[in-house]
Coordinates of N, CA and C in Angstrom, one line a residue:
Q27 N 0.9 -1.4 0.3 CA -0.2 -0.1 0.2 C 0.5 1.4 -0.1
L28 N 1.0 2.1 -0.7 CA 1.3 4.1 -0.8 C 1.1 4.2 0.5
Q29 N 2.1 4.8 1.0 CA 1.4 5.7 1.7 C 2.6 6.9 1.8
L30 N 1.7 7.8 2.8 CA 2.5 9.6 3.2 C 3.3 9.1 4.5
V31 N 4.1 9.9 4.8 CA 4.0 10.2 6.7 C 4.6 11.4 6.7
E32 N 4.2 12.2 7.2 CA 4.5 13.2 8.3 C 4.6 13.1 9.2
S33 N 6.9 13.5 9.5 CA 6.4 14.2 10.5 C 7.2 15.5 11.2
G34 N 7.9 15.5 13.1 CA 8.2 16.7 13.0 C 7.4 17.8 13.2
G35 N 6.2 17.8 14.1 CA 5.4 18.8 14.2 C 5.7 18.9 16.2
G36 N 5.1 20.0 16.6 CA 5.3 19.4 17.9 C 4.9 21.3 18.5
L37 N 4.5 21.6 19.7 CA 4.6 22.3 20.3 C 6.4 23.4 20.0
V38 N 5.6 24.8 19.8 CA 7.1 25.7 20.1 C 6.2 27.5 20.2
Q39 N 6.8 28.7 20.3 CA 6.4 29.2 20.8 C 6.8 30.0 19.6
P40 N 5.8 31.4 19.7 CA 5.4 32.2 18.7 C 7.5 32.7 18.4
G41 N 6.8 33.1 17.2 CA 8.8 33.7 16.4 C 9.5 32.0 16.5
G42 N 8.9 30.8 17.2 CA 9.6 29.9 16.4 C 9.7 28.9 15.2
S43 N 11.0 27.4 15.2 CA 10.9 26.9 13.7 C 10.3 25.7 14.5
L44 N 10.0 25.0 13.3 CA 10.2 23.5 13.1 C 10.2 23.4 11.3
R45 N 10.8 22.0 11.3 CA 10.4 21.9 10.5 C 10.3 20.0 10.0
L46 N 9.3 19.8 9.3 CA 8.7 18.5 8.4 C 9.0 17.7 7.9
S47 N 9.0 16.5 7.8 CA 9.1 16.0 6.8 C 8.4 15.0 6.2
C48 N 7.7 14.6 4.9 CA 7.2 13.8 4.8 C 7.9 12.9 4.0
A49 N 7.4 11.5 4.5 CA 8.1 9.7 3.9 C 7.3 9.1 2.7
A50 N 7.5 8.7 1.5 CA 7.6 8.0 1.8 C 7.2 6.2 1.7
S51 N 7.0 5.2 1.7 CA 6.6 4.4 1.5 C 5.9 3.5 0.2
R52 N 7.0 3.0 -0.4 CA 6.9 2.2 -1.3 C 6.3 2.5 -2.5
F53 N 7.1 4.0 -3.0 CA 6.9 4.2 -4.0 C 8.7 5.9 -4.0
I54 N 9.0 6.5 -4.7 CA 9.8 7.6 -5.0 C 8.8 9.0 -5.3
L55 N 9.4 9.8 -4.2 CA 8.7 10.9 -4.4 C 9.0 12.1 -5.2
D56 N 9.6 11.8 -6.4 CA 10.3 12.4 -7.1 C 9.9 12.2 -8.2
N57 N 9.2 11.3 -8.1 CA 8.5 11.0 -9.1 C 7.5 11.6 -9.5
Y58 N 7.1 13.1 -8.9 CA 5.2 13.2 -7.6 C 5.3 14.5 -7.3
V59 N 4.2 15.4 -8.4 CA 4.1 17.2 -6.9 C 3.9 16.3 -5.9
I60 N 4.6 17.1 -5.1 CA 4.5 17.3 -3.4 C 3.9 18.5 -2.8
A61 N 3.0 18.7 -2.2 CA 2.4 19.7 -1.5 C 2.3 19.4 -0.2
W62 N 2.3 20.3 0.4 CA 1.7 20.3 2.1 C 0.3 21.2 2.4
F63 N 0.1 21.0 2.7 CA -1.9 22.1 3.5 C -2.1 21.4 4.7
R64 N -2.4 22.4 5.1 CA -3.3 21.8 6.9 C -4.0 22.6 7.1
Q65 N -4.7 22.3 8.6 CA -6.6 22.5 8.9 C -6.2 22.6 9.5
A66 N -6.5 23.2 10.5 CA -7.5 23.7 11.7 C -9.5 23.6 12.0
P67 N -8.7 22.8 13.5 CA -10.4 22.8 13.3 C -11.0 23.7 13.4
G68 N -12.2 23.1 13.0 CA -13.4 24.4 11.8 C -13.0 24.9 11.3
K69 N -12.0 24.9 10.6 CA -12.2 25.3 8.9 C -11.7 24.1 7.8
A70 N -11.0 24.5 6.5 CA -11.0 24.3 5.1 C -8.8 23.6 5.1
R71 N -9.2 23.3 4.2 CA -7.7 22.0 4.1 C -7.1 23.4 3.2
E72 N -5.9 24.1 4.6 CA -5.5 24.7 2.7 C -4.2 24.4 2.5
G73 N -3.8 25.0 1.2 CA -2.2 24.7 0.3 C -1.6 25.5 1.5
V74 N -0.1 25.2 1.4 CA 0.6 26.3 2.3 C 1.9 26.0 1.6
S75 N 2.4 24.7 0.5 CA 3.4 24.8 -0.3 C 3.4 23.4 -1.5
C76 N 4.1 23.5 -2.6 CA 4.0 23.1 -3.1 C 5.9 22.4 -4.2
I77 N 5.7 21.5 -4.1 CA 6.6 21.6 -5.6 C 7.2 20.9 -5.9
S78 N 7.5 21.2 -7.5 CA 7.3 20.2 -8.5 C 8.2 19.3 -9.0
S79 N 7.6 18.0 -9.7 CA 8.4 17.0 -9.0 C 10.4 17.4 -9.5
S80 N 11.2 18.0 -10.4 CA 12.1 18.1 -10.7 C 12.5 19.2 -9.4
G81 N 11.9 19.4 -9.1 CA 12.5 20.2 -7.4 C 12.2 21.9 -8.2
N82 N 12.1 22.2 -9.2 CA 12.8 23.5 -9.9 C 11.7 24.4 -9.5
S83 N 10.6 24.3 -9.5 CA 9.8 25.5 -9.2 C 8.9 24.7 -8.0
T84 N 8.9 26.4 -6.1 CA 7.9 25.9 -5.8 C 6.9 27.2 -5.9
Y85 N 5.7 26.5 -4.8 CA 4.9 27.8 -4.7 C 3.9 27.8 -3.2
Y86 N 3.9 29.5 -2.9 CA 3.2 29.5 -1.4 C 1.9 30.4 -1.5
P87 N 2.1 30.1 -0.4 CA 0.3 30.7 -0.5 C 0.6 32.9 0.5
D88 N 0.3 33.1 -0.2 CA 1.1 34.8 0.3 C 0.8 34.8 2.1
S89 N 0.3 33.4 3.1 CA 0.5 33.7 4.4 C 1.1 33.0 4.7
V90 N 2.6 32.3 4.3 CA 3.5 32.1 4.6 C 4.5 32.4 3.8
K91 N 4.9 32.8 2.1 CA 5.9 33.0 1.8 C 6.8 33.9 2.2
G92 N 7.8 34.0 2.1 CA 9.0 33.8 2.9 C 9.5 34.0 4.3
R93 N 8.4 33.0 5.2 CA 8.6 32.4 6.4 C 8.9 30.4 6.0
F94 N 8.3 29.8 4.7 CA 8.2 28.6 5.0 C 9.5 28.5 3.7
T95 N 9.8 27.6 3.9 CA 10.2 26.9 2.1 C 10.8 25.1 1.7
I96 N 10.6 24.5 1.4 CA 10.1 23.2 0.8 C 10.6 22.6 -0.1
S97 N 11.3 21.4 0.3 CA 12.5 21.3 -0.2 C 12.2 19.5 -0.3
R98 N 13.1 19.3 -1.4 CA 13.0 18.0 -1.5 C 15.2 17.5 -1.5
D99 N 14.9 16.4 -0.4 CA 16.1 15.0 0.0 C 15.7 14.4 -0.8
Y100 N 16.8 14.0 -2.4 CA 16.9 12.7 -2.9 C 17.5 11.7 -2.2
A101 N 18.0 11.7 -2.0 CA 18.9 10.7 -1.0 C 18.3 9.6 0.5
K102 N 17.1 10.9 0.8 CA 16.5 10.3 1.8 C 14.9 10.0 1.0
N103 N 14.6 10.3 0.0 CA 13.6 10.0 -0.4 C 12.6 10.7 0.2
T104 N 12.1 12.1 0.9 CA 11.9 13.1 1.8 C 11.2 14.2 0.5
V105 N 10.4 14.8 1.1 CA 10.6 16.5 0.8 C 10.0 17.3 2.9
D106 N 10.6 18.5 2.6 CA 10.5 18.9 4.3 C 9.9 20.2 3.8
L107 N 9.1 20.2 5.0 CA 9.5 21.7 4.9 C 10.0 23.3 6.2
Q108 N 10.8 23.8 5.8 CA 11.0 24.5 7.0 C 10.3 25.8 7.3
M109 N 9.7 26.4 8.5 CA 8.8 26.8 9.1 C 9.4 27.6 9.6
N110 N 9.9 29.0 9.9 CA 10.1 29.9 10.7 C 9.5 31.0 10.8
S111 N 9.4 31.3 11.6 CA 8.6 32.8 12.5 C 7.4 32.4 12.3
L112 N 6.8 31.1 13.4 CA 5.7 30.4 13.4 C 5.0 31.4 14.2
K113 N 3.9 31.6 13.7 CA 2.7 32.2 14.2 C 1.5 32.2 14.9
P114 N 1.0 31.9 15.0 CA -0.6 31.4 16.3 C -1.5 30.8 15.5
E115 N -2.0 31.8 14.1 CA -2.5 31.1 12.7 C -2.0 30.4 12.6
D116 N -0.8 30.0 12.7 CA 0.1 28.7 12.1 C -0.4 27.6 12.5
T117 N -1.0 27.4 13.2 CA -1.5 26.4 14.4 C -3.0 25.2 13.6
A118 N -2.5 24.3 13.0 CA -3.5 23.4 12.1 C -2.4 22.0 12.5
T119 N -2.9 21.4 12.0 CA -2.8 20.3 11.9 C -2.2 19.7 10.5
Y120 N -0.7 19.7 9.7 CA -0.1 19.5 8.8 C -0.2 18.1 7.9
Y121 N -0.8 18.4 6.6 CA -0.4 16.8 5.9 C -0.1 17.0 3.8
C122 N 0.5 15.9 4.2 CA 1.6 15.9 2.9 C 0.4 15.0 2.0
T123 N 0.4 15.3 0.3 CA 0.2 14.5 -0.6 C 1.0 14.7 -1.6
R124 N 0.4 13.9 -2.6 CA 0.8 13.6 -3.7 C 0.4 14.2 -5.1
R125 N 0.9 14.5 -6.5 CA 0.4 14.3 -7.6 C 0.6 14.2 -8.3
F126 N 0.0 13.3 -9.6 CA 0.9 14.6 -11.2 C 1.4 15.1 -11.4
G127 N 1.9 16.0 -12.6 CA 1.7 17.1 -12.9 C 1.9 18.1 -12.5
V128 N 1.5 19.2 -12.4 CA 1.8 20.3 -11.8 C 0.5 20.7 -10.3
C129 N 1.7 21.7 -9.4 CA 1.4 22.3 -9.0 C -0.2 22.6 -8.2
L130 N -1.6 22.2 -7.1 CA -2.7 23.0 -7.6 C -3.4 23.1 -6.5
P131 N -3.7 24.8 -6.4 CA -4.5 24.5 -5.2 C -5.8 23.6 -3.9
Q132 N -5.9 23.0 -5.2 CA -7.4 21.7 -4.2 C -7.1 21.4 -3.9
A133 N -7.0 20.7 -2.1 CA -7.2 19.5 -2.1 C -7.6 18.3 -2.8
S134 N -8.4 18.6 -3.4 CA -9.4 16.9 -4.1 C -8.9 17.2 -5.5
E135 N -8.0 18.5 -5.6 CA -6.8 17.5 -7.0 C -5.6 16.1 -6.9
Y136 N -5.2 15.9 -5.6 CA -4.0 15.5 -4.8 C -4.7 13.7 -4.2
R137 N -4.3 13.6 -3.8 CA -4.7 11.8 -4.0 C -3.3 11.1 -3.5
T138 N -3.3 10.2 -2.2 CA -2.5 9.6 -1.3 C -2.0 10.8 -0.4
W139 N -3.0 11.0 1.0 CA -2.8 11.6 2.1 C -2.0 10.9 3.7
G140 N -1.2 11.8 4.0 CA -0.1 11.1 5.3 C -1.6 11.2 6.3
Q141 N -1.1 11.2 7.8 CA -1.5 10.5 8.6 C -2.2 12.6 9.3
G142 N -1.2 13.0 8.9 CA -1.1 14.0 9.5 C -0.6 14.9 10.4
T143 N 0.5 15.8 11.3 CA 1.5 16.1 12.1 C 0.8 17.8 12.8
Q144 N 0.6 17.5 14.2 CA 0.5 18.7 14.8 C 1.0 19.6 14.9
V145 N 1.2 20.5 14.2 CA 1.9 22.3 14.3 C 1.3 23.5 15.6
T146 N 1.9 23.5 16.8 CA 0.9 24.6 17.6 C 1.9 25.6 18.1
A147 N 1.5 26.8 17.9 CA 2.4 27.9 17.6 C 1.9 28.8 19.0
S148 N 2.6 28.8 20.5 CA 1.7 29.5 21.5 C 2.1 29.3 22.1
S149 N 1.9 31.1 23.3 CA 3.4 30.8 24.0 C 2.7 30.1 25.7

């Protein structure tokens, strides 16, 4: 069964940093577009980053641009999300997901979601 597994979440003070990692079971991540989404209680799932299969193109919404960085580690078969200057509004469960083709903002365009990792930015 193809799976994605997220790790690296936790509790951090506002202004702090976390690094999330998305690992794959039974397939190679660099064959796919990989995106990170987040979902806070009572809110819709929101895309926060996406990287092309080549790694040459990345996408961020304005809400995280300049603070979040997505990258591929081909040796480890992971896609990481470095999150700096975290704000309380970044608190959510973060998911990674995959698709063929190009980055798209709609969660419905993706398949094979991980179980999520909780990120909490609070003092």
